[in-house]
């Protein structure tokens, strides 16, 4: 499925029922995600999503391999939307990130 215009993509996403809740549920099921948060960055039209995904399946995988795993799980949905940005963490990485944020340190320090 390939959307030629933003309008066609929006219609395809709507017909598939692509919502933040739907994507979160699918990520949890397909990737054994311990945490999945999806945000609609398009102002509500369902065309641009950013996701934070925490899964043990990401262990020992490169960023590219993690993204491929996520994209494979959401192949149909990604084809129906305009923009998709996943941020993938293992449970250990996520705990470290949350601890750093709690200590007031910038992420990645």
PDB file of N, CA and C in Angstrom:
ATOM      1  N   UNK A   1       0.841  -1.161   0.000  1.00  0.00           N
ATOM      2  CA  UNK A   1       0.000   0.000   0.000  1.00  0.00           C
ATOM      3  C   UNK A   1       0.887   1.225   0.000  1.00  0.00           C
ATOM      4  N   UNK A   2       0.623   2.155  -0.909  1.00  0.00           N
ATOM      5  CA  UNK A   2       1.416   3.371  -0.992  1.00  0.00           C
ATOM      6  C   UNK A   2       0.475   4.558  -1.115  1.00  0.00           C
ATOM      7  N   UNK A   3       0.597   5.497  -0.214  1.00  0.00           N
ATOM      8  CA  UNK A   3      -0.241   6.688  -0.238  1.00  0.00           C
ATOM      9  C   UNK A   3       0.424   7.739  -1.109  1.00  0.00           C
ATOM     10  N   UNK A   4      -0.329   8.262  -2.095  1.00  0.00           N
ATOM     11  CA  UNK A   4       0.237   9.236  -3.015  1.00  0.00           C
ATOM     12  C   UNK A   4       0.147  10.657  -2.483  1.00  0.00           C
ATOM     13  N   UNK A   5      -0.856  10.955  -1.679  1.00  0.00           N
ATOM     14  CA  UNK A   5      -1.008  12.296  -1.125  1.00  0.00           C
ATOM     15  C   UNK A   5      -1.254  12.202   0.372  1.00  0.00           C
ATOM     16  N   UNK A   6      -1.107  13.338   1.043  1.00  0.00           N
ATOM     17  CA  UNK A   6      -1.380  13.357   2.479  1.00  0.00           C
ATOM     18  C   UNK A   6      -2.836  13.009   2.756  1.00  0.00           C
ATOM     19  N   UNK A   7      -3.737  13.465   1.905  1.00  0.00           N
ATOM     20  CA  UNK A   7      -5.158  13.163   2.079  1.00  0.00           C
ATOM     21  C   UNK A   7      -5.401  11.671   1.954  1.00  0.00           C
ATOM     22  N   UNK A   8      -4.813  11.042   0.952  1.00  0.00           N
ATOM     23  CA  UNK A   8      -4.965   9.598   0.783  1.00  0.00           C
ATOM     24  C   UNK A   8      -4.354   8.848   1.959  1.00  0.00           C
ATOM     25  N   UNK A   9      -3.227   9.320   2.448  1.00  0.00           N
ATOM     26  CA  UNK A   9      -2.593   8.674   3.586  1.00  0.00           C
ATOM     27  C   UNK A   9      -3.470   8.793   4.824  1.00  0.00           C
ATOM     28  N   UNK A  10      -4.070   9.971   5.033  1.00  0.00           N
ATOM     29  CA  UNK A  10      -4.953  10.171   6.184  1.00  0.00           C
ATOM     30  C   UNK A  10      -6.163   9.248   6.095  1.00  0.00           C
ATOM     31  N   UNK A  11      -6.719   9.123   4.893  1.00  0.00           N
ATOM     32  CA  UNK A  11      -7.869   8.235   4.699  1.00  0.00           C
ATOM     33  C   UNK A  11      -7.472   6.782   4.952  1.00  0.00           C
ATOM     34  N   UNK A  12      -6.302   6.387   4.483  1.00  0.00           N
ATOM     35  CA  UNK A  12      -5.841   5.008   4.695  1.00  0.00           C
ATOM     36  C   UNK A  12      -5.619   4.744   6.180  1.00  0.00           C
ATOM     37  N   UNK A  13      -5.018   5.698   6.871  1.00  0.00           N
ATOM     38  CA  UNK A  13      -4.784   5.535   8.305  1.00  0.00           C
ATOM     39  C   UNK A  13      -6.096   5.426   9.052  1.00  0.00           C
ATOM     40  N   UNK A  14      -7.057   6.255   8.674  1.00  0.00           N
ATOM     41  CA  UNK A  14      -8.365   6.221   9.335  1.00  0.00           C
ATOM     42  C   UNK A  14      -9.073   4.896   9.071  1.00  0.00           C
ATOM     43  N   UNK A  15      -8.965   4.386   7.853  1.00  0.00           N
ATOM     44  CA  UNK A  15      -9.633   3.127   7.532  1.00  0.00           C
ATOM     45  C   UNK A  15      -9.002   1.956   8.272  1.00  0.00           C
ATOM     46  N   UNK A  16      -7.713   2.073   8.588  1.00  0.00           N
ATOM     47  CA  UNK A  16      -7.024   1.026   9.349  1.00  0.00           C
ATOM     48  C   UNK A  16      -7.234   1.183  10.848  1.00  0.00           C
ATOM     49  N   UNK A  17      -7.752   2.325  11.258  1.00  0.00           N
ATOM     50  CA  UNK A  17      -7.915   2.582  12.678  1.00  0.00           C
ATOM     51  C   UNK A  17      -6.587   2.838  13.365  1.00  0.00           C
ATOM     52  N   UNK A  18      -5.662   3.520  12.684  1.00  0.00           N
ATOM     53  CA  UNK A  18      -4.354   3.802  13.247  1.00  0.00           C
ATOM     54  C   UNK A  18      -4.504   4.953  14.242  1.00  0.00           C
ATOM     55  N   UNK A  19      -4.439   4.597  15.513  1.00  0.00           N
ATOM     56  CA  UNK A  19      -4.498   5.575  16.596  1.00  0.00           C
ATOM     57  C   UNK A  19      -3.315   5.319  17.520  1.00  0.00           C
ATOM     58  N   UNK A  20      -3.048   6.256  18.404  1.00  0.00           N
ATOM     59  CA  UNK A  20      -1.956   6.055  19.346  1.00  0.00           C
ATOM     60  C   UNK A  20      -2.208   4.812  20.194  1.00  0.00           C
ATOM     61  N   UNK A  21      -3.451   4.628  20.623  1.00  0.00           N
ATOM     62  CA  UNK A  21      -3.788   3.471  21.459  1.00  0.00           C
ATOM     63  C   UNK A  21      -3.600   2.161  20.691  1.00  0.00           C
ATOM     64  N   UNK A  22      -4.015   2.157  19.426  1.00  0.00           N
ATOM     65  CA  UNK A  22      -3.884   0.960  18.598  1.00  0.00           C
ATOM     66  C   UNK A  22      -2.408   0.589  18.431  1.00  0.00           C
ATOM     67  N   UNK A  23      -1.574   1.592  18.124  1.00  0.00           N
ATOM     68  CA  UNK A  23      -0.149   1.331  17.920  1.00  0.00           C
ATOM     69  C   UNK A  23       0.494   0.845  19.222  1.00  0.00           C
ATOM     70  N   UNK A  24       0.161   1.483  20.342  1.00  0.00           N
ATOM     71  CA  UNK A  24       0.713   1.047  21.637  1.00  0.00           C
ATOM     72  C   UNK A  24       0.349  -0.405  21.926  1.00  0.00           C
ATOM     73  N   UNK A  25      -0.909  -0.757  21.684  1.00  0.00           N
ATOM     74  CA  UNK A  25      -1.371  -2.134  21.926  1.00  0.00           C
ATOM     75  C   UNK A  25      -0.618  -3.118  21.036  1.00  0.00           C
ATOM     76  N   UNK A  26      -0.454  -2.767  19.768  1.00  0.00           N
ATOM     77  CA  UNK A  26       0.229  -3.664  18.836  1.00  0.00           C
ATOM     78  C   UNK A  26       1.711  -3.827  19.202  1.00  0.00           C
ATOM     79  N   UNK A  27       2.361  -2.739  19.603  1.00  0.00           N
ATOM     80  CA  UNK A  27       3.765  -2.819  20.022  1.00  0.00           C
ATOM     81  C   UNK A  27       3.914  -3.698  21.259  1.00  0.00           C
ATOM     82  N   UNK A  28       2.989  -3.563  22.190  1.00  0.00           N
ATOM     83  CA  UNK A  28       3.027  -4.362  23.412  1.00  0.00           C
ATOM     84  C   UNK A  28       2.885  -5.845  23.080  1.00  0.00           C
ATOM     85  N   UNK A  29       1.969  -6.150  22.177  1.00  0.00           N
ATOM     86  CA  UNK A  29       1.722  -7.548  21.796  1.00  0.00           C
ATOM     87  C   UNK A  29       2.862  -8.132  20.965  1.00  0.00           C
ATOM     88  N   UNK A  30       3.253  -7.427  19.921  1.00  0.00           N
ATOM     89  CA  UNK A  30       4.224  -7.963  18.965  1.00  0.00           C
ATOM     90  C   UNK A  30       5.669  -7.942  19.476  1.00  0.00           C
ATOM     91  N   UNK A  31       6.014  -6.927  20.278  1.00  0.00           N
ATOM     92  CA  UNK A  31       7.406  -6.765  20.698  1.00  0.00           C
ATOM     93  C   UNK A  31       7.613  -7.029  22.185  1.00  0.00           C
ATOM     94  N   UNK A  32       6.589  -7.547  22.835  1.00  0.00           N
ATOM     95  CA  UNK A  32       6.676  -7.813  24.276  1.00  0.00           C
ATOM     96  C   UNK A  32       7.120  -6.558  25.014  1.00  0.00           C
ATOM     97  N   UNK A  33       6.633  -5.416  24.561  1.00  0.00           N
ATOM     98  CA  UNK A  33       7.046  -4.141  25.136  1.00  0.00           C
ATOM     99  C   UNK A  33       6.576  -4.018  26.578  1.00  0.00           C
ATOM    100  N   UNK A  34       7.496  -3.637  27.437  1.00  0.00           N
ATOM    101  CA  UNK A  34       7.168  -3.381  28.836  1.00  0.00           C
ATOM    102  C   UNK A  34       6.594  -1.983  28.985  1.00  0.00           C
ATOM    103  N   UNK A  35       6.935  -1.126  28.038  1.00  0.00           N
ATOM    104  CA  UNK A  35       6.422   0.238  28.018  1.00  0.00           C
ATOM    105  C   UNK A  35       6.347   0.662  26.571  1.00  0.00           C
ATOM    106  N   UNK A  36       5.218   1.212  26.175  1.00  0.00           N
ATOM    107  CA  UNK A  36       5.059   1.752  24.828  1.00  0.00           C
ATOM    108  C   UNK A  36       4.206   3.006  24.936  1.00  0.00           C
ATOM    109  N   UNK A  37       4.788   4.109  24.532  1.00  0.00           N
ATOM    110  CA  UNK A  37       4.053   5.376  24.532  1.00  0.00           C
ATOM    111  C   UNK A  37       4.162   5.961  23.133  1.00  0.00           C
ATOM    112  N   UNK A  38       3.013   6.238  22.537  1.00  0.00           N
ATOM    113  CA  UNK A  38       2.972   6.783  21.184  1.00  0.00           C
ATOM    114  C   UNK A  38       2.283   8.137  21.246  1.00  0.00           C
ATOM    115  N   UNK A  39       2.882   9.116  20.588  1.00  0.00           N
ATOM    116  CA  UNK A  39       2.330  10.463  20.566  1.00  0.00           C
ATOM    117  C   UNK A  39       2.037  10.859  19.125  1.00  0.00           C
ATOM    118  N   UNK A  40       0.851  11.420  18.905  1.00  0.00           N
ATOM    119  CA  UNK A  40       0.460  11.919  17.585  1.00  0.00           C
ATOM    120  C   UNK A  40       1.054  13.312  17.436  1.00  0.00           C
ATOM    121  N   UNK A  41       2.058  13.436  16.584  1.00  0.00           N
ATOM    122  CA  UNK A  41       2.759  14.704  16.397  1.00  0.00           C
ATOM    123  C   UNK A  41       2.132  15.555  15.279  1.00  0.00           C
ATOM    124  N   UNK A  42       1.037  15.055  14.699  1.00  0.00           N
ATOM    125  CA  UNK A  42       0.436  15.730  13.550  1.00  0.00           C
ATOM    126  C   UNK A  42      -0.704  16.655  13.926  1.00  0.00           C
ATOM    127  N   UNK A  43      -0.917  16.848  15.211  1.00  0.00           N
ATOM    128  CA  UNK A  43      -2.010  17.721  15.612  1.00  0.00           C
ATOM    129  C   UNK A  43      -3.362  17.033  15.575  1.00  0.00           C
ATOM    130  N   UNK A  44      -3.353  15.713  15.567  1.00  0.00           N
ATOM    131  CA  UNK A  44      -4.606  14.970  15.648  1.00  0.00           C
ATOM    132  C   UNK A  44      -5.072  14.308  14.371  1.00  0.00           C
ATOM    133  N   UNK A  45      -4.393  14.536  13.256  1.00  0.00           N
ATOM    134  CA  UNK A  45      -4.869  13.937  12.002  1.00  0.00           C
ATOM    135  C   UNK A  45      -4.332  12.517  11.801  1.00  0.00           C
ATOM    136  N   UNK A  46      -3.443  12.070  12.680  1.00  0.00           N
ATOM    137  CA  UNK A  46      -2.969  10.694  12.607  1.00  0.00           C
ATOM    138  C   UNK A  46      -1.977  10.422  11.504  1.00  0.00           C
ATOM    139  N   UNK A  47      -1.167  11.415  11.154  1.00  0.00           N
ATOM    140  CA  UNK A  47      -0.218  11.231  10.062  1.00  0.00           C
ATOM    141  C   UNK A  47       1.244  11.223  10.488  1.00  0.00           C
ATOM    142  N   UNK A  48       1.514  11.605  11.730  1.00  0.00           N
ATOM    143  CA  UNK A  48       2.894  11.630  12.212  1.00  0.00           C
ATOM    144  C   UNK A  48       2.905  11.162  13.660  1.00  0.00           C
ATOM    145  N   UNK A  49       3.669  10.110  13.915  1.00  0.00           N
ATOM    146  CA  UNK A  49       3.723   9.530  15.248  1.00  0.00           C
ATOM    147  C   UNK A  49       5.159   9.418  15.720  1.00  0.00           C
ATOM    148  N   UNK A  50       5.341   9.638  17.020  1.00  0.00           N
ATOM    149  CA  UNK A  50       6.625   9.417  17.673  1.00  0.00           C
ATOM    150  C   UNK A  50       6.372   8.418  18.801  1.00  0.00           C
ATOM    151  N   UNK A  51       7.239   7.417  18.906  1.00  0.00           N
ATOM    152  CA  UNK A  51       7.014   6.367  19.899  1.00  0.00           C
ATOM    153  C   UNK A  51       8.253   6.132  20.749  1.00  0.00           C
ATOM    154  N   UNK A  52       8.010   5.842  22.014  1.00  0.00           N
ATOM    155  CA  UNK A  52       9.050   5.366  22.916  1.00  0.00           C
ATOM    156  C   UNK A  52       8.676   3.931  23.259  1.00  0.00           C
ATOM    157  N   UNK A  53       9.590   3.005  22.977  1.00  0.00           N
ATOM    158  CA  UNK A  53       9.313   1.582  23.146  1.00  0.00           C
ATOM    159  C   UNK A  53      10.408   0.956  23.992  1.00  0.00           C
ATOM    160  N   UNK A  54      10.002   0.232  25.037  1.00  0.00           N
ATOM    161  CA  UNK A  54      10.948  -0.465  25.900  1.00  0.00           C
ATOM    162  C   UNK A  54      10.648  -1.951  25.795  1.00  0.00           C
ATOM    163  N   UNK A  55      11.606  -2.709  25.272  1.00  0.00           N
ATOM    164  CA  UNK A  55      11.394  -4.137  25.069  1.00  0.00           C
ATOM    165  C   UNK A  55      12.682  -4.928  25.296  1.00  0.00           C
ATOM    166  N   UNK A  56      12.563  -6.082  25.934  1.00  0.00           N
ATOM    167  CA  UNK A  56      13.739  -6.934  26.097  1.00  0.00           C
ATOM    168  C   UNK A  56      14.216  -7.500  24.760  1.00  0.00           C
ATOM    169  N   UNK A  57      13.373  -7.466  23.735  1.00  0.00           N
ATOM    170  CA  UNK A  57      13.766  -7.973  22.412  1.00  0.00           C
ATOM    171  C   UNK A  57      14.828  -7.096  21.755  1.00  0.00           C
ATOM    172  N   UNK A  58      15.039  -5.892  22.278  1.00  0.00           N
ATOM    173  CA  UNK A  58      16.044  -4.986  21.717  1.00  0.00           C
ATOM    174  C   UNK A  58      17.455  -5.271  22.230  1.00  0.00           C
ATOM    175  N   UNK A  59      17.578  -6.143  23.207  1.00  0.00           N
ATOM    176  CA  UNK A  59      18.889  -6.442  23.791  1.00  0.00           C
ATOM    177  C   UNK A  59      19.853  -6.944  22.722  1.00  0.00           C
ATOM    178  N   UNK A  60      21.061  -6.428  22.763  1.00  0.00           N
ATOM    179  CA  UNK A  60      22.148  -6.822  21.863  1.00  0.00           C
ATOM    180  C   UNK A  60      21.854  -6.536  20.392  1.00  0.00           C
ATOM    181  N   UNK A  61      20.937  -5.590  20.130  1.00  0.00           N
ATOM    182  CA  UNK A  61      20.628  -5.204  18.753  1.00  0.00           C
ATOM    183  C   UNK A  61      21.080  -3.758  18.531  1.00  0.00           C
ATOM    184  N   UNK A  62      21.545  -3.488  17.328  1.00  0.00           N
ATOM    185  CA  UNK A  62      21.915  -2.121  16.963  1.00  0.00           C
ATOM    186  C   UNK A  62      20.644  -1.284  16.820  1.00  0.00           C
ATOM    187  N   UNK A  63      20.813   0.022  16.754  1.00  0.00           N
ATOM    188  CA  UNK A  63      19.665   0.914  16.551  1.00  0.00           C
ATOM    189  C   UNK A  63      18.927   0.546  15.275  1.00  0.00           C
ATOM    190  N   UNK A  64      19.665   0.275  14.221  1.00  0.00           N
ATOM    191  CA  UNK A  64      19.045  -0.092  12.946  1.00  0.00           C
ATOM    192  C   UNK A  64      18.242  -1.386  13.083  1.00  0.00           C
ATOM    193  N   UNK A  65      18.793  -2.379  13.740  1.00  0.00           N
ATOM    194  CA  UNK A  65      18.089  -3.650  13.925  1.00  0.00           C
ATOM    195  C   UNK A  65      16.827  -3.460  14.772  1.00  0.00           C
ATOM    196  N   UNK A  66      16.891  -2.598  15.763  1.00  0.00           N
ATOM    197  CA  UNK A  66      15.717  -2.312  16.595  1.00  0.00           C
ATOM    198  C   UNK A  66      14.621  -1.664  15.759  1.00  0.00           C
ATOM    199  N   UNK A  67      15.012  -0.682  14.946  1.00  0.00           N
ATOM    200  CA  UNK A  67      14.029   0.001  14.102  1.00  0.00           C
ATOM    201  C   UNK A  67      13.417  -0.963  13.087  1.00  0.00           C
ATOM    202  N   UNK A  68      14.228  -1.841  12.553  1.00  0.00           N
ATOM    203  CA  UNK A  68      13.698  -2.827  11.599  1.00  0.00           C
ATOM    204  C   UNK A  68      12.696  -3.761  12.281  1.00  0.00           C
ATOM    205  N   UNK A  69      12.973  -4.139  13.510  1.00  0.00           N
ATOM    206  CA  UNK A  69      12.066  -4.993  14.270  1.00  0.00           C
ATOM    207  C   UNK A  69      10.728  -4.283  14.488  1.00  0.00           C
ATOM    208  N   UNK A  70      10.783  -3.013  14.885  1.00  0.00           N
ATOM    209  CA  UNK A  70       9.568  -2.227  15.094  1.00  0.00           C
ATOM    210  C   UNK A  70       8.828  -2.044  13.771  1.00  0.00           C
ATOM    211  N   UNK A  71       9.544  -1.662  12.728  1.00  0.00           N
ATOM    212  CA  UNK A  71       8.913  -1.429  11.430  1.00  0.00           C
ATOM    213  C   UNK A  71       8.267  -2.696  10.882  1.00  0.00           C
ATOM    214  N   UNK A  72       8.865  -3.828  11.143  1.00  0.00           N
ATOM    215  CA  UNK A  72       8.289  -5.101  10.719  1.00  0.00           C
ATOM    216  C   UNK A  72       6.979  -5.373  11.458  1.00  0.00           C
ATOM    217  N   UNK A  73       6.939  -5.055  12.743  1.00  0.00           N
ATOM    218  CA  UNK A  73       5.733  -5.278  13.541  1.00  0.00           C
ATOM    219  C   UNK A  73       4.591  -4.361  13.113  1.00  0.00           C
ATOM    220  N   UNK A  74       4.935  -3.188  12.566  1.00  0.00           N
ATOM    221  CA  UNK A  74       3.922  -2.196  12.178  1.00  0.00           C
ATOM    222  C   UNK A  74       3.933  -1.902  10.682  1.00  0.00           C
ATOM    223  N   UNK A  75       4.275  -2.893   9.896  1.00  0.00           N
ATOM    224  CA  UNK A  75       4.453  -2.692   8.454  1.00  0.00           C
ATOM    225  C   UNK A  75       3.235  -2.047   7.782  1.00  0.00           C
ATOM    226  N   UNK A  76       2.058  -2.569   8.024  1.00  0.00           N
ATOM    227  CA  UNK A  76       0.838  -2.050   7.387  1.00  0.00           C
ATOM    228  C   UNK A  76       0.522  -0.644   7.883  1.00  0.00           C
ATOM    229  N   UNK A  77       0.654  -0.439   9.181  1.00  0.00           N
ATOM    230  CA  UNK A  77       0.338   0.859   9.766  1.00  0.00           C
ATOM    231  C   UNK A  77       1.298   1.942   9.283  1.00  0.00           C
ATOM    232  N   UNK A  78       2.576   1.616   9.204  1.00  0.00           N
ATOM    233  CA  UNK A  78       3.570   2.599   8.767  1.00  0.00           C
ATOM    234  C   UNK A  78       3.332   2.992   7.311  1.00  0.00           C
ATOM    235  N   UNK A  79       2.873   2.064   6.517  1.00  0.00           N
ATOM    236  CA  UNK A  79       2.589   2.369   5.116  1.00  0.00           C
ATOM    237  C   UNK A  79       1.431   3.352   4.975  1.00  0.00           C
ATOM    238  N   UNK A  80       0.573   3.426   5.994  1.00  0.00           N
ATOM    239  CA  UNK A  80      -0.607   4.277   5.919  1.00  0.00           C
ATOM    240  C   UNK A  80      -0.402   5.662   6.521  1.00  0.00           C
ATOM    241  N   UNK A  81       0.762   5.898   7.151  1.00  0.00           N
ATOM    242  CA  UNK A  81       0.990   7.197   7.774  1.00  0.00           C
ATOM    243  C   UNK A  81       2.146   7.919   7.090  1.00  0.00           C
ATOM    244  N   UNK A  82       2.306   9.189   7.427  1.00  0.00           N
ATOM    245  CA  UNK A  82       3.319  10.016   6.755  1.00  0.00           C
ATOM    246  C   UNK A  82       4.681   9.962   7.443  1.00  0.00           C
ATOM    247  N   UNK A  83       4.697  10.012   8.768  1.00  0.00           N
ATOM    248  CA  UNK A  83       5.976  10.064   9.482  1.00  0.00           C
ATOM    249  C   UNK A  83       5.932   9.171  10.719  1.00  0.00           C
ATOM    250  N   UNK A  84       7.028   8.455  10.946  1.00  0.00           N
ATOM    251  CA  UNK A  84       7.120   7.510  12.059  1.00  0.00           C
ATOM    252  C   UNK A  84       8.503   7.613  12.670  1.00  0.00           C
ATOM    253  N   UNK A  85       8.574   7.914  13.978  1.00  0.00           N
ATOM    254  CA  UNK A  85       9.854   8.036  14.674  1.00  0.00           C
ATOM    255  C   UNK A  85       9.841   7.165  15.926  1.00  0.00           C
ATOM    256  N   UNK A  86      10.496   6.000  15.875  1.00  0.00           N
ATOM    257  CA  UNK A  86      10.573   5.173  17.083  1.00  0.00           C
ATOM    258  C   UNK A  86      11.848   5.464  17.876  1.00  0.00           C
ATOM    259  N   UNK A  87      11.717   5.450  19.183  1.00  0.00           N
ATOM    260  CA  UNK A  87      12.870   5.530  20.092  1.00  0.00           C
ATOM    261  C   UNK A  87      12.847   4.233  20.884  1.00  0.00           C
ATOM    262  N   UNK A  88      13.863   3.411  20.689  1.00  0.00           N
ATOM    263  CA  UNK A  88      13.867   2.044  21.224  1.00  0.00           C
ATOM    264  C   UNK A  88      14.888   1.876  22.345  1.00  0.00           C
ATOM    265  N   UNK A  89      14.433   1.273  23.448  1.00  0.00           N
ATOM    266  CA  UNK A  89      15.293   1.052  24.602  1.00  0.00           C
ATOM    267  C   UNK A  89      15.104  -0.360  25.138  1.00  0.00           C
ATOM    268  N   UNK A  90      16.175  -0.932  25.683  1.00  0.00           N
ATOM    269  CA  UNK A  90      16.027  -2.154  26.476  1.00  0.00           C
ATOM    270  C   UNK A  90      15.529  -1.709  27.851  1.00  0.00           C
ATOM    271  N   UNK A  91      14.997  -2.623  28.657  1.00  0.00           N
ATOM    272  CA  UNK A  91      14.578  -2.236  30.013  1.00  0.00           C
ATOM    273  C   UNK A  91      15.715  -1.608  30.828  1.00  0.00           C
ATOM    274  N   UNK A  92      16.922  -2.127  30.684  1.00  0.00           N
ATOM    275  CA  UNK A  92      18.072  -1.587  31.411  1.00  0.00           C
ATOM    276  C   UNK A  92      18.402  -0.166  30.958  1.00  0.00           C
ATOM    277  N   UNK A  93      18.394   0.063  29.653  1.00  0.00           N
ATOM    278  CA  UNK A  93      18.662   1.401  29.121  1.00  0.00           C
ATOM    279  C   UNK A  93      17.597   2.392  29.595  1.00  0.00           C
ATOM    280  N   UNK A  94      16.359   1.936  29.625  1.00  0.00           N
ATOM    281  CA  UNK A  94      15.249   2.798  30.031  1.00  0.00           C
ATOM    282  C   UNK A  94      15.396   3.194  31.506  1.00  0.00           C
ATOM    283  N   UNK A  95      15.735   2.222  32.349  1.00  0.00           N
ATOM    284  CA  UNK A  95      15.925   2.520  33.770  1.00  0.00           C
ATOM    285  C   UNK A  95      17.055   3.526  33.965  1.00  0.00           C
ATOM    286  N   UNK A  96      18.139   3.354  33.222  1.00  0.00           N
ATOM    287  CA  UNK A  96      19.275   4.276  33.318  1.00  0.00           C
ATOM    288  C   UNK A  96      18.861   5.677  32.865  1.00  0.00           C
ATOM    289  N   UNK A  97      18.121   5.772  31.782  1.00  0.00           N
ATOM    290  CA  UNK A  97      17.648   7.057  31.262  1.00  0.00           C
ATOM    291  C   UNK A  97      16.750   7.745  32.280  1.00  0.00           C
ATOM    292  N   UNK A  98      15.819   7.000  32.866  1.00  0.00           N
ATOM    293  CA  UNK A  98      14.905   7.576  33.857  1.00  0.00           C
ATOM    294  C   UNK A  98      15.666   8.035  35.098  1.00  0.00           C
ATOM    295  N   UNK A  99      16.679   7.268  35.513  1.00  0.00           N
ATOM    296  CA  UNK A  99      17.486   7.640  36.676  1.00  0.00           C
ATOM    297  C   UNK A  99      18.260   8.929  36.398  1.00  0.00           C
ATOM    298  N   UNK A 100      18.801   9.065  35.192  1.00  0.00           N
ATOM    299  CA  UNK A 100      19.546  10.267  34.825  1.00  0.00           C
ATOM    300  C   UNK A 100      18.630  11.485  34.807  1.00  0.00           C
ATOM    301  N   UNK A 101      17.438  11.312  34.255  1.00  0.00           N
ATOM    302  CA  UNK A 101      16.481  12.418  34.208  1.00  0.00           C
ATOM    303  C   UNK A 101      16.055  12.816  35.613  1.00  0.00           C
ATOM    304  N   UNK A 102      15.886  11.809  36.479  1.00  0.00           N
ATOM    305  CA  UNK A 102      15.511  12.069  37.865  1.00  0.00           C
ATOM    306  C   UNK A 102      16.594  12.802  38.636  1.00  0.00           C
ATOM    307  N   UNK A 103      17.847  12.592  38.233  1.00  0.00           N
ATOM    308  CA  UNK A 103      18.979  13.251  38.885  1.00  0.00           C
ATOM    309  C   UNK A 103      19.265  14.614  38.270  1.00  0.00           C
ATOM    310  N   UNK A 104      18.458  14.987  37.278  1.00  0.00           N
ATOM    311  CA  UNK A 104      18.641  16.293  36.635  1.00  0.00           C
ATOM    312  C   UNK A 104      19.732  16.323  35.588  1.00  0.00           C
ATOM    313  N   UNK A 105      20.234  15.153  35.201  1.00  0.00           N
ATOM    314  CA  UNK A 105      21.274  15.085  34.175  1.00  0.00           C
ATOM    315  C   UNK A 105      20.642  15.021  32.791  1.00  0.00           C
ATOM    316  N   UNK A 106      21.252  15.624  31.795  1.00  0.00           N
ATOM    317  CA  UNK A 106      20.736  15.481  30.436  1.00  0.00           C
ATOM    318  C   UNK A 106      20.848  14.015  29.991  1.00  0.00           C
ATOM    319  N   UNK A 107      19.905  13.584  29.184  1.00  0.00           N
ATOM    320  CA  UNK A 107      19.937  12.201  28.665  1.00  0.00           C
ATOM    321  C   UNK A 107      21.229  11.985  27.908  1.00  0.00           C
ATOM    322  N   UNK A 108      21.820  10.797  28.078  1.00  0.00           N
ATOM    323  CA  UNK A 108      23.037  10.454  27.366  1.00  0.00           C
ATOM    324  C   UNK A 108      24.313  10.794  28.112  1.00  0.00           C
ATOM    325  N   UNK A 109      24.189  11.394  29.293  1.00  0.00           N
ATOM    326  CA  UNK A 109      25.393  11.739  30.069  1.00  0.00           C
ATOM    327  C   UNK A 109      25.746  10.616  30.992  1.00  0.00           C
TER     328      UNK A 109
END
